[in-house]
């Protein structure tokens, strides 16, 4: 599954990055301090009418595995250095919050690399009964998103990801 997952992530990244844009000045301002300037400069954002599910999902039940998640019902997806956002599913006034959460996943990719991120997602699915929301990296991104949304203190996402990796939390 990890090999299929890597191919899906890289294929979608290639597809969406071609039409993606750089962060707007307003987005950069809101994310600065949480993420390093070089990550924000490399990051691209693509808006999509729908985030597609992996083409291998329909084969999972034939292998006795459940389909873990419907990406088409999700407002965002991180693909290495590209964020795909499905604007109709982004809650009213929640653009920056969803973008932040997906940028946390971009930091996961930057810290761990594609292979390790995908492998940890696949292992996490097996360890958590294929409950996508229970995946350690998903929980981590939501926790940091809540801190961001509270707006109390700016924190380094890179530092938080490194700490989570070292502690075995993700």
mmCIF file of C-alpha atoms in Angstrom:
data_model
loop_
_atom_site.group_PDB
_atom_site.id
_atom_site.type_symbol
_atom_site.label_atom_id
_atom_site.label_comp_id
_atom_site.label_asym_id
_atom_site.label_seq_id
_atom_site.Cartn_x
_atom_site.Cartn_y
_atom_site.Cartn_z
ATOM 1 C CA UNK A 1 0.000 0.000 0.000
ATOM 2 C CA UNK A 2 2.834 2.412 0.751
ATOM 3 C CA UNK A 3 4.130 2.133 -2.817
ATOM 4 C CA UNK A 4 0.653 2.861 -4.206
ATOM 5 C CA UNK A 5 0.301 5.757 -1.788
ATOM 6 C CA UNK A 6 3.615 7.292 -2.824
ATOM 7 C CA UNK A 7 2.712 7.049 -6.509
ATOM 8 C CA UNK A 8 -0.676 8.656 -5.825
ATOM 9 C CA UNK A 9 0.854 11.543 -3.820
ATOM 10 C CA UNK A 10 3.566 12.223 -6.402
ATOM 11 C CA UNK A 11 1.158 11.936 -9.335
ATOM 12 C CA UNK A 12 -1.340 14.360 -7.800
ATOM 13 C CA UNK A 13 1.440 16.718 -6.778
ATOM 14 C CA UNK A 14 2.681 16.816 -10.374
ATOM 15 C CA UNK A 15 -0.842 17.375 -11.701
ATOM 16 C CA UNK A 16 -1.823 20.165 -9.302
ATOM 17 C CA UNK A 17 1.516 21.939 -8.985
ATOM 18 C CA UNK A 18 1.488 22.860 -12.673
ATOM 19 C CA UNK A 19 -1.549 25.109 -12.150
ATOM 20 C CA UNK A 20 -0.858 26.142 -8.549
ATOM 21 C CA UNK A 21 -0.097 29.654 -7.339
ATOM 22 C CA UNK A 22 2.241 31.062 -4.748
ATOM 23 C CA UNK A 23 0.800 32.139 -1.428
ATOM 24 C CA UNK A 24 -0.891 35.540 -1.479
ATOM 25 C CA UNK A 25 0.720 38.311 0.592
ATOM 26 C CA UNK A 26 -2.158 37.995 3.098
ATOM 27 C CA UNK A 27 -1.691 34.221 3.414
ATOM 28 C CA UNK A 28 2.052 34.656 3.846
ATOM 29 C CA UNK A 29 1.514 37.272 6.556
ATOM 30 C CA UNK A 30 -0.826 34.971 8.491
ATOM 31 C CA UNK A 31 1.510 31.959 8.235
ATOM 32 C CA UNK A 32 4.807 33.799 8.845
ATOM 33 C CA UNK A 33 6.386 32.894 12.136
ATOM 34 C CA UNK A 34 4.687 29.509 12.223
ATOM 35 C CA UNK A 35 6.623 28.305 9.178
ATOM 36 C CA UNK A 36 10.065 29.189 7.872
ATOM 37 C CA UNK A 37 10.258 31.656 4.996
ATOM 38 C CA UNK A 38 11.803 29.100 2.614
ATOM 39 C CA UNK A 39 8.899 26.657 3.119
ATOM 40 C CA UNK A 40 6.381 29.437 2.482
ATOM 41 C CA UNK A 41 8.294 30.544 -0.630
ATOM 42 C CA UNK A 42 8.309 27.004 -2.108
ATOM 43 C CA UNK A 43 4.695 26.289 -1.191
ATOM 44 C CA UNK A 44 2.063 26.374 -3.917
ATOM 45 C CA UNK A 45 -1.721 26.367 -3.554
ATOM 46 C CA UNK A 46 -4.101 24.830 -6.069
ATOM 47 C CA UNK A 47 -7.851 25.155 -5.922
ATOM 48 C CA UNK A 48 -9.818 22.190 -7.151
ATOM 49 C CA UNK A 49 -13.446 21.355 -7.797
ATOM 50 C CA UNK A 50 -12.884 18.044 -6.047
ATOM 51 C CA UNK A 51 -10.004 16.177 -4.451
ATOM 52 C CA UNK A 52 -9.895 12.729 -6.056
ATOM 53 C CA UNK A 53 -9.606 9.509 -4.120
ATOM 54 C CA UNK A 54 -6.663 7.252 -4.930
ATOM 55 C CA UNK A 55 -7.337 5.019 -7.920
ATOM 56 C CA UNK A 56 -6.360 1.993 -5.821
ATOM 57 C CA UNK A 57 -9.109 2.580 -3.221
ATOM 58 C CA UNK A 58 -11.680 0.372 -5.026
ATOM 59 C CA UNK A 59 -9.257 -2.579 -4.817
ATOM 60 C CA UNK A 60 -8.942 -2.369 -1.018
ATOM 61 C CA UNK A 61 -12.201 -4.242 -0.244
ATOM 62 C CA UNK A 62 -11.082 -7.091 -2.533
ATOM 63 C CA UNK A 63 -8.039 -7.360 -0.244
ATOM 64 C CA UNK A 64 -10.273 -7.431 2.835
ATOM 65 C CA UNK A 65 -9.458 -3.821 3.738
ATOM 66 C CA UNK A 66 -11.866 -0.928 4.245
ATOM 67 C CA UNK A 67 -11.620 2.336 2.351
ATOM 68 C CA UNK A 68 -10.169 4.633 5.043
ATOM 69 C CA UNK A 69 -11.331 8.056 3.883
ATOM 70 C CA UNK A 70 -13.214 9.923 1.191
ATOM 71 C CA UNK A 71 -10.810 12.643 0.075
ATOM 72 C CA UNK A 72 -13.532 14.184 -2.092
ATOM 73 C CA UNK A 73 -15.312 15.171 1.164
ATOM 74 C CA UNK A 74 -12.207 16.877 2.580
ATOM 75 C CA UNK A 75 -11.475 20.605 2.143
ATOM 76 C CA UNK A 76 -7.722 20.170 1.759
ATOM 77 C CA UNK A 77 -4.858 17.859 0.901
ATOM 78 C CA UNK A 78 -1.101 18.322 1.291
ATOM 79 C CA UNK A 79 1.129 16.943 -1.459
ATOM 80 C CA UNK A 80 4.821 17.347 -0.549
ATOM 81 C CA UNK A 81 5.074 21.105 -1.268
ATOM 82 C CA UNK A 82 1.652 21.767 -2.761
ATOM 83 C CA UNK A 83 -1.675 22.272 -0.995
ATOM 84 C CA UNK A 84 -4.885 21.439 -2.817
ATOM 85 C CA UNK A 85 -7.971 23.177 -1.456
ATOM 86 C CA UNK A 86 -11.566 22.410 -2.383
ATOM 87 C CA UNK A 87 -13.039 25.866 -1.784
ATOM 88 C CA UNK A 88 -16.723 24.785 -1.519
ATOM 89 C CA UNK A 89 -15.819 22.534 1.427
ATOM 90 C CA UNK A 90 -13.759 25.142 3.284
ATOM 91 C CA UNK A 91 -15.949 26.486 6.106
ATOM 92 C CA UNK A 92 -16.982 30.128 5.854
ATOM 93 C CA UNK A 93 -14.090 32.188 7.242
ATOM 94 C CA UNK A 94 -11.958 29.051 7.586
ATOM 95 C CA UNK A 95 -9.619 29.435 4.606
ATOM 96 C CA UNK A 96 -6.518 30.306 6.633
ATOM 97 C CA UNK A 97 -7.272 27.646 9.230
ATOM 98 C CA UNK A 98 -7.553 24.871 6.636
ATOM 99 C CA UNK A 99 -4.497 26.201 4.808
ATOM 100 C CA UNK A 100 -2.564 26.176 8.096
ATOM 101 C CA UNK A 101 -3.510 22.545 8.814
ATOM 102 C CA UNK A 102 -2.386 21.462 5.346
ATOM 103 C CA UNK A 103 0.853 23.415 5.814
ATOM 104 C CA UNK A 104 1.490 21.368 8.967
ATOM 105 C CA UNK A 105 1.330 18.305 6.705
ATOM 106 C CA UNK A 106 3.741 20.029 4.292
ATOM 107 C CA UNK A 107 6.102 20.356 7.269
ATOM 108 C CA UNK A 108 5.620 16.629 7.946
ATOM 109 C CA UNK A 109 6.768 15.974 4.356
ATOM 110 C CA UNK A 110 9.717 18.363 4.738
ATOM 111 C CA UNK A 111 10.845 16.785 8.005
ATOM 112 C CA UNK A 112 10.275 13.108 7.232
ATOM 113 C CA UNK A 113 10.314 12.840 3.434
ATOM 114 C CA UNK A 114 7.637 11.351 1.202
ATOM 115 C CA UNK A 115 8.395 7.687 1.837
ATOM 116 C CA UNK A 116 8.295 7.986 5.632
ATOM 117 C CA UNK A 117 5.118 10.096 5.641
ATOM 118 C CA UNK A 118 3.278 7.607 3.433
ATOM 119 C CA UNK A 119 4.610 4.620 5.375
ATOM 120 C CA UNK A 120 3.523 6.188 8.682
ATOM 121 C CA UNK A 121 0.048 6.857 7.253
ATOM 122 C CA UNK A 122 -0.293 3.260 6.063
ATOM 123 C CA UNK A 123 1.029 1.812 9.346
ATOM 124 C CA UNK A 124 -1.230 4.198 11.259
ATOM 125 C CA UNK A 125 -4.259 2.966 9.348
ATOM 126 C CA UNK A 126 -3.553 -0.631 10.328
ATOM 127 C CA UNK A 127 -2.804 0.317 13.943
ATOM 128 C CA UNK A 128 -5.954 2.472 14.264
ATOM 129 C CA UNK A 129 -8.535 0.236 12.623
ATOM 130 C CA UNK A 130 -8.464 2.222 9.395
ATOM 131 C CA UNK A 131 -9.821 5.275 11.223
ATOM 132 C CA UNK A 132 -8.269 8.112 9.219
ATOM 133 C CA UNK A 133 -9.029 10.758 11.862
ATOM 134 C CA UNK A 134 -7.149 8.695 14.469
ATOM 135 C CA UNK A 135 -3.899 8.755 12.476
ATOM 136 C CA UNK A 136 -1.109 10.343 14.524
ATOM 137 C CA UNK A 137 -0.202 12.932 11.851
ATOM 138 C CA UNK A 138 -3.865 13.878 11.403
ATOM 139 C CA UNK A 139 -4.333 14.319 15.159
ATOM 140 C CA UNK A 140 -1.079 16.303 15.322
ATOM 141 C CA UNK A 141 -2.145 18.643 12.519
ATOM 142 C CA UNK A 142 -5.568 19.219 14.127
ATOM 143 C CA UNK A 143 -3.963 19.955 17.518
ATOM 144 C CA UNK A 144 -1.639 22.545 15.981
ATOM 145 C CA UNK A 145 -4.545 23.957 13.957
ATOM 146 C CA UNK A 146 -6.491 24.515 17.184
ATOM 147 C CA UNK A 147 -3.513 26.377 18.651
ATOM 148 C CA UNK A 148 -3.251 28.482 15.488
ATOM 149 C CA UNK A 149 -6.980 29.221 15.506
ATOM 150 C CA UNK A 150 -6.750 30.347 19.151
ATOM 151 C CA UNK A 151 -4.171 32.917 18.025
ATOM 152 C CA UNK A 152 -2.554 33.247 21.429
ATOM 153 C CA UNK A 153 1.152 32.730 20.733
ATOM 154 C CA UNK A 154 3.033 32.171 17.491
ATOM 155 C CA UNK A 155 4.944 28.881 17.567
ATOM 156 C CA UNK A 156 7.341 27.083 15.253
ATOM 157 C CA UNK A 157 5.558 24.260 13.430
ATOM 158 C CA UNK A 158 8.940 22.859 12.391
ATOM 159 C CA UNK A 159 9.940 22.626 16.061
ATOM 160 C CA UNK A 160 6.602 21.014 16.986
ATOM 161 C CA UNK A 161 6.943 18.428 14.196
ATOM 162 C CA UNK A 162 10.532 17.615 15.157
ATOM 163 C CA UNK A 163 9.487 17.215 18.792
ATOM 164 C CA UNK A 164 6.591 14.922 17.798
ATOM 165 C CA UNK A 165 8.905 12.803 15.642
ATOM 166 C CA UNK A 166 11.514 12.489 18.423
ATOM 167 C CA UNK A 167 8.884 11.545 21.003
ATOM 168 C CA UNK A 168 7.337 8.947 18.688
ATOM 169 C CA UNK A 169 3.989 10.784 18.622
ATOM 170 C CA UNK A 170 3.995 10.830 14.819
#
